[in-house]
Tab-separated table of N, CA and C in Angstrom:
chain	number	residue	atom	x	y	z
P	1	UNK	N	98.360	110.052	86.240
P	1	UNK	CA	96.992	110.258	86.636
P	1	UNK	C	96.110	109.803	85.473
P	2	UNK	N	95.067	109.083	85.815
P	2	UNK	CA	94.130	108.632	84.797
P	2	UNK	C	92.750	109.211	85.072
P	3	UNK	N	92.036	109.490	83.987
P	3	UNK	CA	90.661	109.946	84.074
P	3	UNK	C	89.734	108.933	83.416
P	4	UNK	N	88.485	108.903	83.876
P	4	UNK	CA	87.504	107.959	83.345
P	4	UNK	C	86.573	108.705	82.410
P	5	UNK	N	86.570	108.271	81.166
P	5	UNK	CA	85.735	108.944	80.172
P	5	UNK	C	85.318	107.942	79.107
P	6	UNK	N	84.063	108.014	78.697
P	6	UNK	CA	83.519	107.130	77.653
P	6	UNK	C	83.717	105.654	78.003
P	7	UNK	N	83.580	105.301	79.294
P	7	UNK	CA	83.641	103.917	79.712
P	7	UNK	C	85.020	103.310	79.858
P	8	UNK	N	86.072	104.145	79.837
P	8	UNK	CA	87.422	103.586	79.995
P	8	UNK	C	88.336	104.579	80.711
P	9	UNK	N	89.421	104.035	81.291
P	9	UNK	CA	90.436	104.845	81.948
P	9	UNK	C	91.503	105.220	80.924
P	10	UNK	N	91.939	106.475	80.958
P	10	UNK	CA	92.997	106.929	80.069
P	10	UNK	C	93.905	107.917	80.779
P	11	UNK	N	95.151	107.990	80.356
P	11	UNK	CA	96.122	108.890	80.964
P	11	UNK	C	95.769	110.338	80.666
P	12	UNK	N	95.734	111.159	81.714
P	12	UNK	CA	95.455	112.592	81.544
P	12	UNK	C	96.662	113.448	81.904
P	13	UNK	N	97.569	112.923	82.710
P	13	UNK	CA	98.797	113.620	83.046
P	13	UNK	C	99.821	112.610	83.544
P	14	UNK	N	101.096	112.973	83.482
P	14	UNK	CA	102.168	112.065	83.896
P	14	UNK	C	103.017	112.721	84.983
P	15	UNK	N	104.061	112.027	85.398
P	15	UNK	CA	104.876	112.534	86.499
P	15	UNK	C	105.676	113.788	86.156
P	16	UNK	N	105.752	114.159	84.891
P	16	UNK	CA	106.450	115.391	84.522
P	16	UNK	C	105.522	116.605	84.492
P	17	UNK	N	104.265	116.435	84.826
P	17	UNK	CA	103.306	117.537	84.873
P	17	UNK	C	103.615	118.426	86.086
P	18	UNK	N	103.556	119.771	85.933
P	18	UNK	CA	103.859	120.666	87.057
P	18	UNK	C	102.953	120.464	88.273
P	19	UNK	N	101.762	119.921	88.087
P	19	UNK	CA	100.845	119.717	89.196
P	19	UNK	C	101.056	118.402	89.933
P	20	UNK	N	102.030	117.596	89.469
P	20	UNK	CA	102.306	116.307	90.088
P	20	UNK	C	103.631	116.380	90.842
P	21	UNK	N	103.624	115.936	92.084
P	21	UNK	CA	104.829	115.948	92.906
P	21	UNK	C	105.070	114.545	93.452
P	22	UNK	N	106.254	113.996	93.165
P	22	UNK	CA	106.647	112.662	93.600
P	22	UNK	C	107.686	112.803	94.699
P	23	UNK	N	107.448	112.172	95.852
P	23	UNK	CA	108.401	112.222	96.960
P	23	UNK	C	108.777	110.797	97.349
P	24	UNK	N	110.074	110.526	97.403
P	24	UNK	CA	110.593	109.218	97.752
P	24	UNK	C	111.411	109.337	99.023
P	25	UNK	N	111.245	108.390	99.935
P	25	UNK	CA	111.988	108.425	101.184
P	25	UNK	C	112.361	106.994	101.599
P	26	UNK	N	113.611	106.842	102.019
P	26	UNK	CA	114.078	105.548	102.527
P	26	UNK	C	113.344	105.254	103.827
P	27	UNK	N	112.926	103.989	104.000
P	27	UNK	CA	112.258	103.548	105.221
P	27	UNK	C	112.945	102.273	105.693
P	28	UNK	N	113.441	102.289	106.905
P	28	UNK	CA	114.208	101.172	107.444
P	28	UNK	C	115.405	100.889	106.536
P	29	UNK	N	115.944	99.697	106.591
P	29	UNK	CA	117.173	99.406	105.849
P	29	UNK	C	116.944	99.175	104.360
P	30	UNK	N	115.855	98.519	104.010
P	30	UNK	CA	115.686	98.131	102.608
P	30	UNK	C	114.277	98.387	102.097
P	31	UNK	N	113.639	99.414	102.619
P	31	UNK	CA	112.291	99.749	102.168
P	31	UNK	C	112.237	101.213	101.753
P	32	UNK	N	111.225	101.542	100.986
P	32	UNK	CA	111.007	102.921	100.560
P	32	UNK	C	109.561	103.308	100.802
P	33	UNK	N	109.341	104.587	100.969
P	33	UNK	CA	107.988	105.139	101.066
P	33	UNK	C	107.847	106.183	99.969
P	34	UNK	N	106.735	106.132	99.280
P	34	UNK	CA	106.474	107.063	98.184
P	34	UNK	C	105.201	107.841	98.490
P	35	UNK	N	105.258	109.149	98.279
P	35	UNK	CA	104.075	110.005	98.374
P	35	UNK	C	103.930	110.715	97.036
P	36	UNK	N	102.725	110.685	96.507
P	36	UNK	CA	102.456	111.360	95.245
P	36	UNK	C	101.330	112.356	95.480
P	37	UNK	N	101.567	113.605	95.075
P	37	UNK	CA	100.563	114.661	95.215
P	37	UNK	C	100.162	115.138	93.824
P	38	UNK	N	98.896	115.436	93.667
P	38	UNK	CA	98.396	115.972	92.395
P	38	UNK	C	97.516	117.172	92.686
P	39	UNK	N	97.854	118.300	92.091
P	39	UNK	CA	97.040	119.505	92.206
P	39	UNK	C	96.206	119.632	90.932
P	40	UNK	N	94.916	119.684	91.111
P	40	UNK	CA	94.007	119.762	89.966
P	40	UNK	C	94.188	121.116	89.283
P	41	UNK	N	94.454	121.088	87.993
P	41	UNK	CA	94.652	122.334	87.254
P	41	UNK	C	93.306	122.990	86.933
P	42	UNK	N	93.353	124.259	86.634
P	42	UNK	CA	92.136	125.005	86.288
P	42	UNK	C	91.506	124.484	85.004
P	43	UNK	N	92.274	123.785	84.183
P	43	UNK	CA	91.760	123.259	82.912
P	43	UNK	C	91.302	121.801	83.019
P	44	UNK	N	91.440	121.202	84.211
P	44	UNK	CA	91.031	119.807	84.382
P	44	UNK	C	89.527	119.665	84.219
P	45	UNK	N	89.124	118.564	83.635
P	45	UNK	CA	87.714	118.247	83.468
P	45	UNK	C	87.173	117.676	84.770
P	46	UNK	N	85.993	118.115	85.180
P	46	UNK	CA	85.368	117.527	86.358
P	46	UNK	C	85.029	116.079	86.025
P	47	UNK	N	85.205	115.191	86.993
P	47	UNK	CA	84.908	113.781	86.739
P	47	UNK	C	85.670	112.850	87.655
P	48	UNK	N	85.841	111.611	87.196
P	48	UNK	CA	86.453	110.558	87.999
P	48	UNK	C	87.917	110.369	87.605
P	49	UNK	N	88.756	110.202	88.634
P	49	UNK	CA	90.193	110.047	88.426
P	49	UNK	C	90.734	108.956	89.333
P	50	UNK	N	91.933	108.488	89.002
P	50	UNK	CA	92.684	107.594	89.877
P	50	UNK	C	94.164	107.787	89.570
P	51	UNK	N	94.977	107.474	90.553
P	51	UNK	CA	96.414	107.603	90.396
P	51	UNK	C	97.001	106.214	90.185
P	52	UNK	N	97.897	106.088	89.231
P	52	UNK	CA	98.563	104.817	88.954
P	52	UNK	C	100.063	105.027	89.144
P	53	UNK	N	100.678	104.151	89.932
P	53	UNK	CA	102.119	104.233	90.207
P	53	UNK	C	102.787	102.953	89.730
P	54	UNK	N	103.807	103.107	88.889
P	54	UNK	CA	104.586	101.964	88.407
P	54	UNK	C	105.945	102.016	89.091
P	55	UNK	N	106.354	100.909	89.684
P	55	UNK	CA	107.633	100.870	90.384
P	55	UNK	C	108.320	99.542	90.205
P	56	UNK	N	109.428	99.411	90.913
P	56	UNK	CA	110.187	98.176	90.872
P	56	UNK	C	110.711	97.844	92.257
P	57	UNK	N	110.790	96.566	92.563
P	57	UNK	CA	111.293	96.115	93.864
P	57	UNK	C	112.353	95.052	93.630
P	58	UNK	N	113.367	95.081	94.488
P	58	UNK	CA	114.441	94.105	94.365
P	58	UNK	C	114.808	93.609	95.751
P	59	UNK	N	114.926	92.300	95.874
P	59	UNK	CA	115.312	91.684	97.139
P	59	UNK	C	116.698	91.066	96.955
P	60	UNK	N	117.665	91.569	97.700
P	60	UNK	CA	119.052	91.068	97.674
P	60	UNK	C	119.553	90.873	96.243
P	61	UNK	N	119.926	89.667	95.899
P	61	UNK	CA	120.508	89.426	94.571
P	61	UNK	C	119.477	88.959	93.547
P	62	UNK	N	118.206	89.006	93.902
P	62	UNK	CA	117.165	88.581	92.964
P	62	UNK	C	116.941	89.636	91.878
P	63	UNK	N	116.254	89.224	90.826
P	63	UNK	CA	115.951	90.136	89.725
P	63	UNK	C	114.935	91.185	90.159
P	64	UNK	N	114.937	92.286	89.469
P	64	UNK	CA	113.990	93.365	89.719
P	64	UNK	C	112.578	92.894	89.373
P	65	UNK	N	111.638	93.136	90.271
P	65	UNK	CA	110.237	92.794	90.045
P	65	UNK	C	109.454	94.077	89.841
P	66	UNK	N	108.833	94.235	88.685
P	66	UNK	CA	108.041	95.418	88.385
P	66	UNK	C	106.638	95.254	88.953
P	67	UNK	N	106.048	96.372	89.381
P	67	UNK	CA	104.693	96.328	89.919
P	67	UNK	C	103.972	97.625	89.597
P	68	UNK	N	102.658	97.613	89.760
P	68	UNK	CA	101.838	98.811	89.594
P	68	UNK	C	100.834	98.857	90.741
P	69	UNK	N	100.614	100.029	91.272
P	69	UNK	CA	99.613	100.251	92.318
P	69	UNK	C	98.613	101.276	91.790
P	70	UNK	N	97.350	101.089	92.108
P	70	UNK	CA	96.287	101.973	91.625
P	70	UNK	C	95.432	102.401	92.816
P	71	UNK	N	95.180	103.704	92.937
P	71	UNK	CA	94.329	104.192	94.020
P	71	UNK	C	92.866	103.878	93.709
P	72	UNK	N	92.040	103.968	94.721
P	72	UNK	CA	90.604	103.924	94.489
P	72	UNK	C	90.214	105.156	93.686
P	73	UNK	N	89.218	105.057	92.819
P	73	UNK	CA	88.775	106.225	92.065
P	73	UNK	C	88.236	107.313	93.003
P	74	UNK	N	88.426	108.557	92.592
P	74	UNK	CA	87.875	109.693	93.333
P	74	UNK	C	87.273	110.659	92.326
P	75	UNK	N	86.417	111.540	92.802
P	75	UNK	CA	85.702	112.459	91.922
P	75	UNK	C	86.144	113.891	92.157
P	76	UNK	N	86.465	114.594	91.084
P	76	UNK	CA	86.755	116.027	91.142
P	76	UNK	C	85.452	116.732	90.791
P	77	UNK	N	84.930	117.487	91.759
P	77	UNK	CA	83.631	118.141	91.580
P	77	UNK	C	83.717	119.652	91.485
P	78	UNK	N	84.902	120.194	91.808
P	78	UNK	CA	85.097	121.643	91.706
P	78	UNK	C	86.522	121.904	91.284
P	79	UNK	N	86.810	123.129	90.941
P	79	UNK	CA	88.156	123.487	90.499
P	79	UNK	C	89.081	123.819	91.664
P	80	UNK	N	88.611	123.646	92.885
P	80	UNK	CA	89.442	123.916	94.057
P	80	UNK	C	90.650	122.975	94.064
P	81	UNK	N	91.739	123.445	94.639
P	81	UNK	CA	92.940	122.610	94.701
P	81	UNK	C	92.662	121.342	95.497
P	82	UNK	N	93.135	120.231	94.995
P	82	UNK	CA	92.902	118.935	95.608
P	82	UNK	C	94.248	118.244	95.764
P	83	UNK	N	94.474	117.670	96.909
P	83	UNK	CA	95.710	116.949	97.162
P	83	UNK	C	95.366	115.497	97.477
P	84	UNK	N	95.882	114.593	96.679
P	84	UNK	CA	95.641	113.166	96.850
P	84	UNK	C	96.918	112.532	97.369
P	85	UNK	N	96.821	111.774	98.413
P	85	UNK	CA	97.980	111.040	98.934
P	85	UNK	C	97.766	109.570	98.655
P	86	UNK	N	98.780	108.960	98.105
P	86	UNK	CA	98.684	107.531	97.800
P	86	UNK	C	99.915	106.817	98.289
C-alpha cells in the first residue's frame, strides 16, 4: 500500500501487515485471480492511497515476465474500516 505525501508516493504498509489480506485463486487452466483487501488501521493517516501489486506471469516454456499493477488513487477520510478490492 502506498500513501501520497509531500508530492510523492511512498510505501506505508506491505503484504505482511495484519490489515492486508492477499487471496489467490486458480482461474481456468492457466490463469489466476488475485484479490487484495486492506483494512485501514486506527493509526493510519487520512489522505490519498493506492495499492500496488507486483507479480509474475509465465507462458508455457517462456521466461517469467514480471509486472506491476497499480489501482486508481482513493482517499481515506475517516477511520472507519475500508475494504479495497483490486
